[in-house]
mmCIF file of C-alpha atoms in Angstrom:
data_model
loop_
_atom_site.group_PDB
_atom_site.id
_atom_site.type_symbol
_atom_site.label_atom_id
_atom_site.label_comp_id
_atom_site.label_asym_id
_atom_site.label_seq_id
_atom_site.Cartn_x
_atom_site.Cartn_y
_atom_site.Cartn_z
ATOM 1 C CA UNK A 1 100.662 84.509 128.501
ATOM 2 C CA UNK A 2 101.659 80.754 127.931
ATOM 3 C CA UNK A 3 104.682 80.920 125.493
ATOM 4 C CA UNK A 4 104.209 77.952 122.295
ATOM 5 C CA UNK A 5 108.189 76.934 122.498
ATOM 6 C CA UNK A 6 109.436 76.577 119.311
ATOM 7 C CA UNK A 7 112.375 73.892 119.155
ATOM 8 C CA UNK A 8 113.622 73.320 115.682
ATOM 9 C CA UNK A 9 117.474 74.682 116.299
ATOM 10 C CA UNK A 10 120.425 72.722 117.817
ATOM 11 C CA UNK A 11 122.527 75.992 118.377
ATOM 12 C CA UNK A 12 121.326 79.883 119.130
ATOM 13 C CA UNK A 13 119.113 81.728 117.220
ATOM 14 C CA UNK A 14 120.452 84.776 114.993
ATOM 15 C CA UNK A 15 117.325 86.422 113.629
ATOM 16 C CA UNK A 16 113.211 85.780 113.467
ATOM 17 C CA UNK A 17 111.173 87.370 111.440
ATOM 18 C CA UNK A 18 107.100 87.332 110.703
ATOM 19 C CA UNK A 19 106.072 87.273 107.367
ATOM 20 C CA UNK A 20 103.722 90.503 105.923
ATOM 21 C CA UNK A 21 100.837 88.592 107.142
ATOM 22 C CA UNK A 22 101.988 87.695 110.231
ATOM 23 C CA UNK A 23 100.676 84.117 109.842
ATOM 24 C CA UNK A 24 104.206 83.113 109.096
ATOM 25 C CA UNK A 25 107.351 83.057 111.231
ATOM 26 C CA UNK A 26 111.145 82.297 110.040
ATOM 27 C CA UNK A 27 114.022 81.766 112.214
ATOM 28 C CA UNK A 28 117.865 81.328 111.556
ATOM 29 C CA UNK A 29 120.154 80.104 113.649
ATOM 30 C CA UNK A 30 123.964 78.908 114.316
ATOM 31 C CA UNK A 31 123.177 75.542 113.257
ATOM 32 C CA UNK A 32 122.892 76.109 108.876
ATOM 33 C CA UNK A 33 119.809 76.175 108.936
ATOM 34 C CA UNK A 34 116.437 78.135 108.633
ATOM 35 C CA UNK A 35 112.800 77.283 109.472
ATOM 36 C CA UNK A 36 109.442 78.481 109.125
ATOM 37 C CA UNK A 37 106.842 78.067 111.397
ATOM 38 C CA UNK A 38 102.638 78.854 111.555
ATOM 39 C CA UNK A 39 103.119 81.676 114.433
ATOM 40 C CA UNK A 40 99.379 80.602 115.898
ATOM 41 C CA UNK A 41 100.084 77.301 116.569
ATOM 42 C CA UNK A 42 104.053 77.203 116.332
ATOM 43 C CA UNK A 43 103.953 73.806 114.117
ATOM 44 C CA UNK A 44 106.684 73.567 112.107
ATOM 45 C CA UNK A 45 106.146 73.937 108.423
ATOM 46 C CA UNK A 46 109.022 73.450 106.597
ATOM 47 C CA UNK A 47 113.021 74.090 106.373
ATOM 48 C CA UNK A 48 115.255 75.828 103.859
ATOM 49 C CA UNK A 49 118.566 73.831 103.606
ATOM 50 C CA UNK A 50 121.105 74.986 101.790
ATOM 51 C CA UNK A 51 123.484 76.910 104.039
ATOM 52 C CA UNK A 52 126.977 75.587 104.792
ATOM 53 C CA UNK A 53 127.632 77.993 107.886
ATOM 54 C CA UNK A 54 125.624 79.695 110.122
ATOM 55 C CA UNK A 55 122.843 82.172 108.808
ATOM 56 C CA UNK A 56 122.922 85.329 110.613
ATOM 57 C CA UNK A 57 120.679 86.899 108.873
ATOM 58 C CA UNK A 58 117.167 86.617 106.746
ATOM 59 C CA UNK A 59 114.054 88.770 105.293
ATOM 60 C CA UNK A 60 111.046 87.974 103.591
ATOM 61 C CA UNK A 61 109.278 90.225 100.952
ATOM 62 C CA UNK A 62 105.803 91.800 101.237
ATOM 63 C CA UNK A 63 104.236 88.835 99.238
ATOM 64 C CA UNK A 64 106.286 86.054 101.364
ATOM 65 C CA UNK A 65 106.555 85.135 98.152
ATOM 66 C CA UNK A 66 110.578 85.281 98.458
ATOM 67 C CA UNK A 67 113.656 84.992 101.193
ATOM 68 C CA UNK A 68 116.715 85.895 101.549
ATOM 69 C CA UNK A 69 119.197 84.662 103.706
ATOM 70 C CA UNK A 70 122.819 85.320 104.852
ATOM 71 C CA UNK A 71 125.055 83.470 106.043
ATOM 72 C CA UNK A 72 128.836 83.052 107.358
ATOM 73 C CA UNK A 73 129.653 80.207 103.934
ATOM 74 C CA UNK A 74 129.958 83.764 102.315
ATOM 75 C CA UNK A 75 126.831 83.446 100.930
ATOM 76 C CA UNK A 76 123.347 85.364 100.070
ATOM 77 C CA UNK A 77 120.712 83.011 99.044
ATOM 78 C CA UNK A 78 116.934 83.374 97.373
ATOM 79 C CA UNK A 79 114.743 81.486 98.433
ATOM 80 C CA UNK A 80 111.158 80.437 97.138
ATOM 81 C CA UNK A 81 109.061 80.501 100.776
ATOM 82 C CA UNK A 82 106.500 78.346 99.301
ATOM 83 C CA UNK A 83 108.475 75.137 98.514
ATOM 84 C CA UNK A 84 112.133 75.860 100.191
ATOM 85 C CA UNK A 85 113.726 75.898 96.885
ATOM 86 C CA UNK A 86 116.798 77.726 96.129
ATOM 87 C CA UNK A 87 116.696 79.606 93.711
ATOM 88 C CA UNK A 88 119.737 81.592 93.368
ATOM 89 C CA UNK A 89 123.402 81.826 95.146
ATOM 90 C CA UNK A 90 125.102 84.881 94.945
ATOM 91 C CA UNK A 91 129.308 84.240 96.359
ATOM 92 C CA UNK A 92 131.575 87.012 97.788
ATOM 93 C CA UNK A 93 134.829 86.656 99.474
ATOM 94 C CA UNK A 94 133.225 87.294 103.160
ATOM 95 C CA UNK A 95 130.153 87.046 105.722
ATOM 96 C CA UNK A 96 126.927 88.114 104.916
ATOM 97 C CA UNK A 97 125.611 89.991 108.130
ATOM 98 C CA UNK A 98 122.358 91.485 107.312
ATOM 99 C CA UNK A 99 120.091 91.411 104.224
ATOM 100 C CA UNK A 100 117.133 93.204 104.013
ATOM 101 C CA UNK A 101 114.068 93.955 101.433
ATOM 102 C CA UNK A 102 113.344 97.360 100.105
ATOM 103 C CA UNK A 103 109.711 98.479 100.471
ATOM 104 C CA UNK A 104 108.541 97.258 97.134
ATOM 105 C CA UNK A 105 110.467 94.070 97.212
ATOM 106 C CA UNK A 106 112.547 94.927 93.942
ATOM 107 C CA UNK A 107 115.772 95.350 95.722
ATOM 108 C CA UNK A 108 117.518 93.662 98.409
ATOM 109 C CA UNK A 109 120.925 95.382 100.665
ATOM 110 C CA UNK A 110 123.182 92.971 102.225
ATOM 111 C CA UNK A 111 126.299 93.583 104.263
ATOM 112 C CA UNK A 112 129.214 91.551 104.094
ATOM 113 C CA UNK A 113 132.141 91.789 106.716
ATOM 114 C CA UNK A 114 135.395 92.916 106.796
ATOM 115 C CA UNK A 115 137.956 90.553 106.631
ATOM 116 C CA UNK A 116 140.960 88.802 105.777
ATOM 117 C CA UNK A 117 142.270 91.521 103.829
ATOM 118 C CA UNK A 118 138.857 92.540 102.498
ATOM 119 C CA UNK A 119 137.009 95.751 102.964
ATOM 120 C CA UNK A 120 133.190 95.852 104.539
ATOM 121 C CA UNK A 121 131.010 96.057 101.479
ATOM 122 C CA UNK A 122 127.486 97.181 101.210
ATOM 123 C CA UNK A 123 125.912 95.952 97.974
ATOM 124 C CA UNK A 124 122.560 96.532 96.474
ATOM 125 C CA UNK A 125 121.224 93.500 94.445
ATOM 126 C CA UNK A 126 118.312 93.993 91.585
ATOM 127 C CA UNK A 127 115.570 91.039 92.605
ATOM 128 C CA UNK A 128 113.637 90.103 89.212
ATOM 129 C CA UNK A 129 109.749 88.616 89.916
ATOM 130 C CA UNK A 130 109.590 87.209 86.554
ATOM 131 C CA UNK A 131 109.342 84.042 85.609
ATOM 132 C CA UNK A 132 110.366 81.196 88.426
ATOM 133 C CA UNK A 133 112.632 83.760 90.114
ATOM 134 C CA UNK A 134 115.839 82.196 88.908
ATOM 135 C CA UNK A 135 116.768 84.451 86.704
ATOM 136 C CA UNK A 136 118.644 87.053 88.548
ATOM 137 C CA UNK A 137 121.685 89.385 88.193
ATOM 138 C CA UNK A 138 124.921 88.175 89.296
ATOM 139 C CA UNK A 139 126.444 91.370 89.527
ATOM 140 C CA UNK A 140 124.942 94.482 92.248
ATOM 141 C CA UNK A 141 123.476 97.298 90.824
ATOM 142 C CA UNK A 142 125.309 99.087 93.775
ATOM 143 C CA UNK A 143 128.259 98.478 95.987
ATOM 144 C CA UNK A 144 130.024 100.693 97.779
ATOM 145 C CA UNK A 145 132.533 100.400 101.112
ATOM 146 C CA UNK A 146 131.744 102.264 104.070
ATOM 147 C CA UNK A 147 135.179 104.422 105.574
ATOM 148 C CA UNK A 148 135.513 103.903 108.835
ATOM 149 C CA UNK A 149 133.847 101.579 111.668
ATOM 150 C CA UNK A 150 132.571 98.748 110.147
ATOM 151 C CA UNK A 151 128.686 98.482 109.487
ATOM 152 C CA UNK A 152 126.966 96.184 111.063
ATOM 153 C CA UNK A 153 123.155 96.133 110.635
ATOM 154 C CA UNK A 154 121.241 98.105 107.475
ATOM 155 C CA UNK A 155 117.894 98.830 105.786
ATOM 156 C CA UNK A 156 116.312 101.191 103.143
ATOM 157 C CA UNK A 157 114.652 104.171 104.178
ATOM 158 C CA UNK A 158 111.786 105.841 102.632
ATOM 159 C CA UNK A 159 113.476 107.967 101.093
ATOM 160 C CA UNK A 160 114.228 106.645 97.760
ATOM 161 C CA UNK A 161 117.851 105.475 97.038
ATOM 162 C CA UNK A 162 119.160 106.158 100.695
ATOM 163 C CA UNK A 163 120.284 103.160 102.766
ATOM 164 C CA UNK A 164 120.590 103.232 106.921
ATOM 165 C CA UNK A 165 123.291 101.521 109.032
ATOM 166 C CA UNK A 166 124.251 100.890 112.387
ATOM 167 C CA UNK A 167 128.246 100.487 112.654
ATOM 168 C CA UNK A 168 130.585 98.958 115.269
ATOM 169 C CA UNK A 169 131.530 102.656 116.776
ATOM 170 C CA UNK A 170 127.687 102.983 117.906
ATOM 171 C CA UNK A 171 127.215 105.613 114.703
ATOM 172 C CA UNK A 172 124.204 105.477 112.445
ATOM 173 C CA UNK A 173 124.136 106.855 108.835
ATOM 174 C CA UNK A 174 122.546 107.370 105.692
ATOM 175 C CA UNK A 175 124.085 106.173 102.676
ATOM 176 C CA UNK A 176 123.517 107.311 99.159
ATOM 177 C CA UNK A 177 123.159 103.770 97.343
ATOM 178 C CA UNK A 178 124.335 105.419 93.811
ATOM 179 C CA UNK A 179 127.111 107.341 94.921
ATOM 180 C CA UNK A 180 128.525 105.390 98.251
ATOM 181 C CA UNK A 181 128.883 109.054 99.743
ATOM 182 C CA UNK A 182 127.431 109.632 103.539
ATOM 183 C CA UNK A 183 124.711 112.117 102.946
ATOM 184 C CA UNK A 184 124.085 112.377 106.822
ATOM 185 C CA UNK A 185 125.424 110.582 110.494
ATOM 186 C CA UNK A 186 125.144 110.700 114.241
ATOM 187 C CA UNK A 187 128.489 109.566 115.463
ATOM 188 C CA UNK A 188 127.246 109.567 119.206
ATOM 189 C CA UNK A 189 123.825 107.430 118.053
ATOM 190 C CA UNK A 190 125.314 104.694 120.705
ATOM 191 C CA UNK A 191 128.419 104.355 122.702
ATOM 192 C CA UNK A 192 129.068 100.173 121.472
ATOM 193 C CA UNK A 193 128.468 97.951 118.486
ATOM 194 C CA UNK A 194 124.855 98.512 117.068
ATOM 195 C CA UNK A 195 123.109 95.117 117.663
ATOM 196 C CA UNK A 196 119.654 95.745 115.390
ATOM 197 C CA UNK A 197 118.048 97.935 113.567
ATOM 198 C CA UNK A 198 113.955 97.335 113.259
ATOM 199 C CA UNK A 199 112.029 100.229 111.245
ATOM 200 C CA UNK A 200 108.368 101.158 111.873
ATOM 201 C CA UNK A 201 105.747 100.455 109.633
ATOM 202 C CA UNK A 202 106.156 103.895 107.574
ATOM 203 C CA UNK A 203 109.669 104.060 107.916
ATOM 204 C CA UNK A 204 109.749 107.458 108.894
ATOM 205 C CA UNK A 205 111.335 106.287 112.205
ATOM 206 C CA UNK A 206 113.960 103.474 113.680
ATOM 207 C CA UNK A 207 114.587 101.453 117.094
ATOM 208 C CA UNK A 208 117.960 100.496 117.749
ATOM 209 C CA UNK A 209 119.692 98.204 120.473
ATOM 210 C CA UNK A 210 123.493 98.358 121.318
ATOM 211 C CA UNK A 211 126.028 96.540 123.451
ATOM 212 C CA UNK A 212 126.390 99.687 124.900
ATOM 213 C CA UNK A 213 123.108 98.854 127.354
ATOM 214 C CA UNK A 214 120.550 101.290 125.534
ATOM 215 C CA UNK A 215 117.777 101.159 122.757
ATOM 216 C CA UNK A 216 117.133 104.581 120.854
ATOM 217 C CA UNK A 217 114.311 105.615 118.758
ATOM 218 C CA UNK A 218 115.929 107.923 115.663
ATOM 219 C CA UNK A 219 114.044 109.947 113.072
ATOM 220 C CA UNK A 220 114.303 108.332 109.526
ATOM 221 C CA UNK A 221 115.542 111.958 108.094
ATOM 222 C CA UNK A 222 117.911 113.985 110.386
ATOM 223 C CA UNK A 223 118.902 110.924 112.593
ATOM 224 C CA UNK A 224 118.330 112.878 115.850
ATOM 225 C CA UNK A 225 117.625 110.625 118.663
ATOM 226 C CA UNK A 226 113.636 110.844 119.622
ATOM 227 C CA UNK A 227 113.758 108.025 122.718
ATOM 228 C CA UNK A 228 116.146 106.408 124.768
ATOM 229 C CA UNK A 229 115.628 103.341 126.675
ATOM 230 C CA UNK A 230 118.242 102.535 129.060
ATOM 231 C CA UNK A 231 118.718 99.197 131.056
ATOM 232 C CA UNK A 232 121.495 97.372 132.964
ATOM 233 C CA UNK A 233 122.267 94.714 130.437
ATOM 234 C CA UNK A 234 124.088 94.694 126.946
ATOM 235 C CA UNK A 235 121.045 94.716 123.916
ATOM 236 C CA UNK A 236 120.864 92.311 121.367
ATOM 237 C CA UNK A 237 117.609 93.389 119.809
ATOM 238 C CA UNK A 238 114.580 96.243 119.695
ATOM 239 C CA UNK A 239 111.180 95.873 118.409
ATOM 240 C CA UNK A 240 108.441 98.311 117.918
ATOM 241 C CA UNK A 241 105.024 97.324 119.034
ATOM 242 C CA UNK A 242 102.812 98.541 115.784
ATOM 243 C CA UNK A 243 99.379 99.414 117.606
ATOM 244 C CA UNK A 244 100.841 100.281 120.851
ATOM 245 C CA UNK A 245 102.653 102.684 122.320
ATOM 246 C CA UNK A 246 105.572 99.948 123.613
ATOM 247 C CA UNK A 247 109.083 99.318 122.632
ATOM 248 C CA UNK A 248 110.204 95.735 122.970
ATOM 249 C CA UNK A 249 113.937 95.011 124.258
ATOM 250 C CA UNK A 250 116.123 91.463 124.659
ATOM 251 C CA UNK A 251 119.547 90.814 125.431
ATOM 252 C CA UNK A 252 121.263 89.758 128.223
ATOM 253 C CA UNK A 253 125.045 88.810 129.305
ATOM 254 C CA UNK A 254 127.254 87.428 126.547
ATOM 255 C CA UNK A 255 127.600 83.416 126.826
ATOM 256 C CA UNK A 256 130.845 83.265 128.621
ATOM 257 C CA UNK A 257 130.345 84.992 131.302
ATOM 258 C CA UNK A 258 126.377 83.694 131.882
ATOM 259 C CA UNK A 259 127.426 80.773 133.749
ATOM 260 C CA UNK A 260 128.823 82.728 137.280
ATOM 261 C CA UNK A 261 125.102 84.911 137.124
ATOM 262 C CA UNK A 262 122.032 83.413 138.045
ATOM 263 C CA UNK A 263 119.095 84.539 135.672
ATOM 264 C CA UNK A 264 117.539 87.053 137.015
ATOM 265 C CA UNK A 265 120.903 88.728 137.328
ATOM 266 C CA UNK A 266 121.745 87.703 133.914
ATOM 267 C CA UNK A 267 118.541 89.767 133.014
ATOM 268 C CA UNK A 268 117.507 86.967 130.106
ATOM 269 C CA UNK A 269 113.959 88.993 130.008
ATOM 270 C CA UNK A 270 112.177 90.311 127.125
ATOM 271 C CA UNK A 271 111.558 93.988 128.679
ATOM 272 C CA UNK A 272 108.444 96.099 127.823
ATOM 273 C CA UNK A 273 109.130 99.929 127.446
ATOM 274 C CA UNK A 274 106.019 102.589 127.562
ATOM 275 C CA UNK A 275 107.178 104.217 123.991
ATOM 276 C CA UNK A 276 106.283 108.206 124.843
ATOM 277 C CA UNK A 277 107.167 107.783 128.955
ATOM 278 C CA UNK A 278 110.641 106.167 128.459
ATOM 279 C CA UNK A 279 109.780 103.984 131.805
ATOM 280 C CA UNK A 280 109.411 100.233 131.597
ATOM 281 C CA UNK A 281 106.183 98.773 131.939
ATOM 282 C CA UNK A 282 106.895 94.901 132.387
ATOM 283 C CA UNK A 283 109.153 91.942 131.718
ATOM 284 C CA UNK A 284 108.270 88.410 130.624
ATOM 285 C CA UNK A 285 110.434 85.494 131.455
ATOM 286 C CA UNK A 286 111.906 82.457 129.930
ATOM 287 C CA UNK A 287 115.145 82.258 128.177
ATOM 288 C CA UNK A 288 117.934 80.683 129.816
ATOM 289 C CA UNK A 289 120.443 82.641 128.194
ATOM 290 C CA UNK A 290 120.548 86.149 126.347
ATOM 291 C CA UNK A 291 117.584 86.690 123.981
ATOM 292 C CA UNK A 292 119.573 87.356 120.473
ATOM 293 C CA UNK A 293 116.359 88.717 118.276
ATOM 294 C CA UNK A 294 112.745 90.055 118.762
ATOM 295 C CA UNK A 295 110.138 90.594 116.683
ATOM 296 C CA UNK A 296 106.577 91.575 116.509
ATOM 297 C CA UNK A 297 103.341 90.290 114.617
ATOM 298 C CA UNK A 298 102.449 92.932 112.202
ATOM 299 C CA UNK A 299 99.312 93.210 113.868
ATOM 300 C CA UNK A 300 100.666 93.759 117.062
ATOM 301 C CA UNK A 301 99.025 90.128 118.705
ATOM 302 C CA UNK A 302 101.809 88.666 119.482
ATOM 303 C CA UNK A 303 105.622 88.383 119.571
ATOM 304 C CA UNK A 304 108.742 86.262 119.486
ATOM 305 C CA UNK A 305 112.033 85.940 120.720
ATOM 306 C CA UNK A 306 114.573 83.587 120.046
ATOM 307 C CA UNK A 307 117.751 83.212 122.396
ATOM 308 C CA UNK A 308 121.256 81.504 122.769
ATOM 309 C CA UNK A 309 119.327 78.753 124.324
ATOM 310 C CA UNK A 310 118.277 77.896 120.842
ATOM 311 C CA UNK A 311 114.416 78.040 121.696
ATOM 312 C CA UNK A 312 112.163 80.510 119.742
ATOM 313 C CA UNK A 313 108.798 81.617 122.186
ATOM 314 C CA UNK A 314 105.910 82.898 120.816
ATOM 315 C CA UNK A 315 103.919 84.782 123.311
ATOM 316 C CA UNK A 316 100.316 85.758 122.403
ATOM 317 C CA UNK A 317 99.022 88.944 124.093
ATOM 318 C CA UNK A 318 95.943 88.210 126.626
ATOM 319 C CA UNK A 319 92.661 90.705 126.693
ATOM 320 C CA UNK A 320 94.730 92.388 129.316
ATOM 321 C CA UNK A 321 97.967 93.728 127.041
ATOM 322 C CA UNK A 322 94.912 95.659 125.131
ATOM 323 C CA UNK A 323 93.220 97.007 127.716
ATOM 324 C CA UNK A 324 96.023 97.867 129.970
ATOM 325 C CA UNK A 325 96.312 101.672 130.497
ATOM 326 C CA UNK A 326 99.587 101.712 132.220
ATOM 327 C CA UNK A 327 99.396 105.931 132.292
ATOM 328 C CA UNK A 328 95.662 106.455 131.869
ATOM 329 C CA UNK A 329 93.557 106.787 128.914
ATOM 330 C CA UNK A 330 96.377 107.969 126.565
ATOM 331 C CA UNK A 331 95.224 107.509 122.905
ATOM 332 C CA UNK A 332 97.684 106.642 120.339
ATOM 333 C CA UNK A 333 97.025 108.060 116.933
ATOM 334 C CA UNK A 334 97.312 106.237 114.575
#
């Protein structure tokens, strides 16, 4: 697999994303900005400049007909994906950490951090299609602030009205969005700071990577912990693999203490877990420092990674990913 190398950021990536498609891929980095790239080819197609800070976080709706971005200017941002338009800001008095789009792209959930006196807030922001999009609410249609470790990563469930999180402690919980109560938890989810939270395609489970050196699969509903995937190395990010049976993991060593390991022991290596077996099934090289996000083409042809080195790669699967049959002919229904 020859990786297309992406370079279009001057400081570490924070998050990539493919569009609904797949035929679209964004990136955010340290460096303000965000970029969006053909994910065949990897030629740059445009940028969305706007940000004052670094973005750590973006999404894109099912249409890629919107974005929305966070950032550390204390910022969430709307973006039109087809000309890199702004077209709304909405200000609070902190980070925005995560954002992401419910399944029928009329909400969004952001996270913003706690802070100089202020509280960790989850709000819950109306998104109107009308019109040129720039008409939108200034207030949230839900906010609430989670007791307790702070939250760090978030999405909506399937369940309608219930939010996820991963927090700081390592705990995951549901969240009713109307009421800010915690309807359910696991408290021992992780042992470190939850690093990302990627849902499958029905929602009806999670992957998660933490600090704490392990990736878990969790069921949507009772949060009970279905896989684990332990490694040797701190986790940045999890991916699920949508037509087969692999989890995908990155992370490495944090920054400062990369330069006394060589690479290999620095473990910079996008690793390839067999889903059902819990036993990993290969590695593929090429980030000179820890990989900081993953993520998978919807149709499960390819994937990305983008690291502290500031590179994205976009690695498209050979014949030999498909036909590989690492535990004999085990069928995966779909």
């Amino acid at each position: 697999m020859r990786p297309i190398l992406l370079q279009g950021h001057e400081r570490s990536l924070t998050q990539i994303k493919f569009n609904a498609e797949g035929d679209l891929l964004f990136s955010c980095s340290k460096d303000h900005i965000i970029n969006v790239w053909f994910s065949h080819n990897g030629e740059r197609l445009g940028t969305y400049d706007g940000h004052n800070g670094a973005v750590w976080t973006i999404d894109v709706d099912s249409e890629s007909k919107y974005m929305v971005s966070g950032s550390a200017d204390n910022t969430l941002k709307l973006w039109s994906v087809a000309n890199g338009k702004c077209l709304h800001t909405w200000e609070f008095p902190t980070a925005v950490k995560r954002v992401a789009f419910s399944d029928d792209d009329s909400q969004v959930v952001c996270i913003t951090e706690q802070r100089m006196g202020h509280q960790g807030a989850i709000r819950v922001f109306n998104i109107s299609r009308e019109g040129d999009g720039k008409a939108q609410e200034e207030e949230p249609v839900h906010m609430f602030n989670p007791i307790g470790s702070k939250a760090t990563v978030c999405a909506f469930s399937y369940q309608p009205g219930i939010i996820i999180t991963g927090h700081e402690s390592g705990k995951i919980a549901l969240f009713d969005v109307k009421t800010g109560d915690e309807v359910n938890n696991n408290e021992r989810a992780h042992n470190d700071v939850v690093t990302d939270l990627q849902m499958s395609n029905d929602r009806t489970y999670f992957v998660t990577s933490s600090k704490d050196k392990a990736a878990r699969i969790h069921d949507t509903k009772t949060l009970m912990v279905i896989k684990t995937f332990s490694t040797e190395t701190p986790l940045n990010s999890a991916a699920l693999s949508p037509d087969r049976p692999y989890v995908l993991l990155g992370g490495g060593q944090d920054a400062m203490s990369v330069t006394t390991t060589s690479t290999r022991q620095g473990k910079f290596e996008t690793r390839f877990w067999h889903k059902v077996f819990e036993e990993e099934v290969g590695r593929v090289k090429g980030h000179f420092g820890p990989i900081n996000t993953i993520a998978v083409h919807p149709a499960g042809s390819s994937y990305a990674s983008g690291g502290e080195d500031g590179f994205v790669r976009v690695h498209h699967f050979e014949d030999g990913y498909f036909k590989a049959r690492p535990y004999g002919d085990v069928k995966i229904e779909q």
